[in-house]
Coordinates of C-alpha atoms in Angstrom, one line a residue:
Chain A
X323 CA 0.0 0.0 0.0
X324 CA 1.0 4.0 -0.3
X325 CA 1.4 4.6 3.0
X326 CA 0.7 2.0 6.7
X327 CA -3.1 1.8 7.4
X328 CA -4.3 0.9 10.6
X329 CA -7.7 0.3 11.7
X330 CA -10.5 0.9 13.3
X331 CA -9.3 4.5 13.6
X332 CA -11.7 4.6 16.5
X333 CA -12.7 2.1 18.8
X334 CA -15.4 2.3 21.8
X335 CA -15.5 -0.7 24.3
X336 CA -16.6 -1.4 27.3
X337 CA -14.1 -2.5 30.4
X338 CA -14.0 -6.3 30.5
X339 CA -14.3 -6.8 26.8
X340 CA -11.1 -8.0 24.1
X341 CA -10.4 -5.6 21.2
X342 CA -8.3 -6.5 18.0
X343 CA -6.4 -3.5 16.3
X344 CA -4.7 -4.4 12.9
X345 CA -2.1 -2.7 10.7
X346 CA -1.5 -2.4 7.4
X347 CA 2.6 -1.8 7.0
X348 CA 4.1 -0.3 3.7
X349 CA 4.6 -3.5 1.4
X350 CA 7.7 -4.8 1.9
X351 CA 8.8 -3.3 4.7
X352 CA 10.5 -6.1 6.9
X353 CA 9.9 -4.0 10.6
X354 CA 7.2 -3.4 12.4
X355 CA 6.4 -1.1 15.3
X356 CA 3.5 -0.9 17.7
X357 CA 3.6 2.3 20.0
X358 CA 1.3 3.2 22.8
X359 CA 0.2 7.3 23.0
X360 CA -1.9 7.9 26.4
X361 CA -2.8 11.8 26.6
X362 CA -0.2 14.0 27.4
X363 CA 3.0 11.3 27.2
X364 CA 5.2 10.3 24.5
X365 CA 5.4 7.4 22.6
X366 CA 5.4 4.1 24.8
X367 CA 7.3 1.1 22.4
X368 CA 5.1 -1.8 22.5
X369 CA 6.4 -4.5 20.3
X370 CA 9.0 -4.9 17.8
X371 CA 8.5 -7.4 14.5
X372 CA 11.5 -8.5 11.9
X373 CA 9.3 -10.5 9.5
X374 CA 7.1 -12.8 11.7
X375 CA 9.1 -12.8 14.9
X376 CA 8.9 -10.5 17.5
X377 CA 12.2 -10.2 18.7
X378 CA 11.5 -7.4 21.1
X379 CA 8.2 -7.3 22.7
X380 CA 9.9 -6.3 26.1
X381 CA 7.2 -3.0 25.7
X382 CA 4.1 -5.1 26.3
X383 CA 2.8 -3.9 29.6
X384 CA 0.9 -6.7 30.3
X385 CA 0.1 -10.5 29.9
X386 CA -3.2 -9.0 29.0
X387 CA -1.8 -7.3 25.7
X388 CA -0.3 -9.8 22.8
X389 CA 0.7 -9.0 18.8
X390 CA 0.8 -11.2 15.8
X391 CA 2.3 -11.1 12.2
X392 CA 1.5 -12.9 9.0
X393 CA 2.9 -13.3 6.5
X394 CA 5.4 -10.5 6.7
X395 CA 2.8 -8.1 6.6
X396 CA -0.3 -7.5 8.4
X397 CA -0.3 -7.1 12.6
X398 CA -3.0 -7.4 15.0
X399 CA -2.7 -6.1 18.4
X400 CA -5.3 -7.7 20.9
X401 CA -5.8 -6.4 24.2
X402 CA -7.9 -8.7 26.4
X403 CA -9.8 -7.8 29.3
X404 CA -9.7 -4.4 28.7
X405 CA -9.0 -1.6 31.5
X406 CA -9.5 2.0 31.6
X407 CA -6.3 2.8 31.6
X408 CA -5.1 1.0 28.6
X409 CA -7.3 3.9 27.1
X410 CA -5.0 5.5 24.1
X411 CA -4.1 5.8 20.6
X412 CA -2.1 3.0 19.3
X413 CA 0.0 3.7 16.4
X414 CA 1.6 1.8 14.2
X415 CA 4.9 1.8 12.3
X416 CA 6.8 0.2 9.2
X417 CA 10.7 0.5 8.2
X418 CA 12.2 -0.8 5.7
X419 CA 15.3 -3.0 6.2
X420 CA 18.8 -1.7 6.5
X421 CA 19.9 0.8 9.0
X422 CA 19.3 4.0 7.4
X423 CA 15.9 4.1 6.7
X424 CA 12.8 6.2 9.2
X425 CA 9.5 4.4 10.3
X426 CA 6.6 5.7 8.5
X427 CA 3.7 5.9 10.8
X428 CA 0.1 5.4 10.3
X429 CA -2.9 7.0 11.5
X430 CA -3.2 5.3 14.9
X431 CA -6.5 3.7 16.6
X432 CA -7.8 5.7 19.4
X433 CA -8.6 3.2 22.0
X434 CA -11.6 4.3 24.9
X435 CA -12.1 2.1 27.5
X436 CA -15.5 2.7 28.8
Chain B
X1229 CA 20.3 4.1 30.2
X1230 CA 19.8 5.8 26.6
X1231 CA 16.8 8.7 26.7
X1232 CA 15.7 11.5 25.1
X1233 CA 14.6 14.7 26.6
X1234 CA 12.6 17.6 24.7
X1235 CA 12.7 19.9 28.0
X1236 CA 9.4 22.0 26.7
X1237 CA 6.5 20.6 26.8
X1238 CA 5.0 23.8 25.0
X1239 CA 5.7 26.8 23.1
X1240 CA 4.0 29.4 22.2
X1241 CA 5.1 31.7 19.1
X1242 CA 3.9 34.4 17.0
X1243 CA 3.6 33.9 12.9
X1244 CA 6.3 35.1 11.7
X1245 CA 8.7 34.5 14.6
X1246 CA 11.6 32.3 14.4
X1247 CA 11.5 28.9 16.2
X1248 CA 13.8 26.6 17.9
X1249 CA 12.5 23.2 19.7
X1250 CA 15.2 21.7 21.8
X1251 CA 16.1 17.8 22.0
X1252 CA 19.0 16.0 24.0
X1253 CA 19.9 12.6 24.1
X1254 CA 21.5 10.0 26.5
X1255 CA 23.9 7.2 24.3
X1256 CA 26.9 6.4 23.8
X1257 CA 27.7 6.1 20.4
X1258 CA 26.0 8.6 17.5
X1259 CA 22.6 7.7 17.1
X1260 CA 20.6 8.4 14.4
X1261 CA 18.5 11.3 14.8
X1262 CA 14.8 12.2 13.8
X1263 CA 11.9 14.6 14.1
X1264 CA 8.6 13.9 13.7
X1265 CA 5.3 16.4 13.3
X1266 CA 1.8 15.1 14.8
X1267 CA -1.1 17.1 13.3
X1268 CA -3.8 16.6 15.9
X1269 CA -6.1 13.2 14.5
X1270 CA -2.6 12.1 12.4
X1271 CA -0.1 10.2 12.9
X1272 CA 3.2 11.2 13.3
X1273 CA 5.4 12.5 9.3
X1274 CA 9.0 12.7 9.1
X1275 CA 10.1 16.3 9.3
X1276 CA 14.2 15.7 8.4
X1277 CA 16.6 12.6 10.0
X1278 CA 20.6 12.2 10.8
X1279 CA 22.6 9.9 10.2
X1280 CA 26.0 11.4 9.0
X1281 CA 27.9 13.9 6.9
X1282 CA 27.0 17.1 7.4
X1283 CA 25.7 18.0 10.7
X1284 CA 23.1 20.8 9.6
X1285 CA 20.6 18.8 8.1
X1286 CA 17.3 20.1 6.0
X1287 CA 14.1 18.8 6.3
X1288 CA 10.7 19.2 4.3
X1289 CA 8.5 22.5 5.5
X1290 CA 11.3 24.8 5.8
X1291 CA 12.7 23.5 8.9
X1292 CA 16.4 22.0 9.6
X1293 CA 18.2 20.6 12.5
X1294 CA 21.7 20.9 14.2
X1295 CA 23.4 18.0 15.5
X1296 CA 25.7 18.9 17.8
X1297 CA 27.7 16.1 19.2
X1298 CA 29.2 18.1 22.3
X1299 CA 26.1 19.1 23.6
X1300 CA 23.9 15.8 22.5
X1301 CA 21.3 17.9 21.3
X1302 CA 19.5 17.9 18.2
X1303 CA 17.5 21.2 18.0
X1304 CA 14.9 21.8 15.9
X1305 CA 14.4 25.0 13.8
X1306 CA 12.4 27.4 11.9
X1307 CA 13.4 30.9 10.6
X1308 CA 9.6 31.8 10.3
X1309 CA 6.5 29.9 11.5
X1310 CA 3.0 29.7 9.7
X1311 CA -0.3 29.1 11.3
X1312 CA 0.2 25.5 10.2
X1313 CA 2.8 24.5 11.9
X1314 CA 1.0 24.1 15.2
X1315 CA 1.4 20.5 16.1
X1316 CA 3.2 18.1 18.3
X1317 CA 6.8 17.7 17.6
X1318 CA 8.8 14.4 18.6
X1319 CA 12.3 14.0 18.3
X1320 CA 13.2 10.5 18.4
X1321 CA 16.7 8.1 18.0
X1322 CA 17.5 5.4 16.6
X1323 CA 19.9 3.0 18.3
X1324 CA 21.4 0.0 17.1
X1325 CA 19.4 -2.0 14.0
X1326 CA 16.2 -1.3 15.2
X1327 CA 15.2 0.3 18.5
X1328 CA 13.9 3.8 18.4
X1329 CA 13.3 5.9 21.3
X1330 CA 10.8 9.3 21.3
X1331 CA 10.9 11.9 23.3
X1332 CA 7.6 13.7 25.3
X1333 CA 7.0 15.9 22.3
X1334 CA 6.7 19.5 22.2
X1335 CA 3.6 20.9 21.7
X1336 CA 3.7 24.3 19.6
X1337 CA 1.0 26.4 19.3
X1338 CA 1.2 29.8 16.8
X1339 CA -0.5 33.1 17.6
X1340 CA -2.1 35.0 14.5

């Protein structure tokens, strides 16, 4: 795709309940980034993908919060019993290989808790 | 540990006025060096990156950053801001193959 497309850009759920949040990455782009935005902070790292593997997932803040990759490409974060405070936007980002090259971002899913 | 501090969390400028958003980082060897814009609802776009050679690098939107290896810092800057440049700045860096780390952002809001 043009650029990496993550959706639901919104999603509404009540406490309690599991959500599933996919991304899109640039095709071919070997890495993959989740990132955690709660209002007001910076970007929290979530998970790290090379391909399928996650080599670094030491950002997951919880046993409750898991990622997948297919394929080389698409990503699915699932939170599961959600909490109010994992209330956020959750972006996601794609790099191509080699070490100098940026992470294109996309959109992000705003995540409410309710 | 390796960090990266953008000591304002806001700034407020007139149109016009010249801009500079500061960034410091904590690493041992030269990172690689980014800033990133965050239109409110958008994700974050690439404004300019470092990664050698010349240390005054130029980035899309008329802005340009300094890397300045004495001081850490990699300061962001504008000679004259537009209306639509408020937005959430991040300066982030790149260590090792993959690992980025942002900073808190700057939050930059322009007076008419």
């Amino acid at each position: 795709g043009a650029g990496v497309s993550q959706s639901p850009s919104n999603k509404v759920t009540e406490k309690g309940k599991d959500v599933e949040l996919r991304c899109d990455p640039i095709s071919g782009h070997t890495a993959l980034y989740w990132y955690r935005q709660s209002l007001g902070q910076g970007l929290e790292f979530l998970i790290y993908f090379q391909g399928n593997s996650a080599p670094d997932k030491s950002g997951l803040p919880s046993d409750r919060f898991s990622a997948e990759r297919t394929g080389g490409s698409v990503s699915t974060l699932t939170i599961q019993r959600t909490q109010q405070e994992d209330s956020a936007v959750y972006l996601c980002a794609s790099r191509d290989r080699g070490l100098n090259t940026e992470a294109f971002f996309g959109q992000g899913t705003r995540l409410t808790v309710v | 540990a390796q960090s990266v501090t953008q000591p304002d969390i806001h700034i407020t400028v007139s149109e016009g006025a010249s801009l500079e958003l500061r960034c410091n980082y904590s690493y041992g060897a030269t990172p690689y060096l980014f800033w990133y814009v965050q239109s409110p609802g958008q994700g974050l776009q690439l404004l300019l990156k470092y990664f050698s050679g010349d240390t005054l690098v130029q980035g899309i939107k008329g802005f340009e950053a300094e890397f300045k290896r004495s001081q850490s810092s990699f300061n962001l800057r504008k000679p004259s801001v537009h209306w639509s440049d408020a937005a959430e700045y991040f300066c982030a860096v790149g260590l090792g193959t993959y690992k980025y780390i942002f900073g808190t952002g700057t939050r930059l809001k322009v007076l008419a």
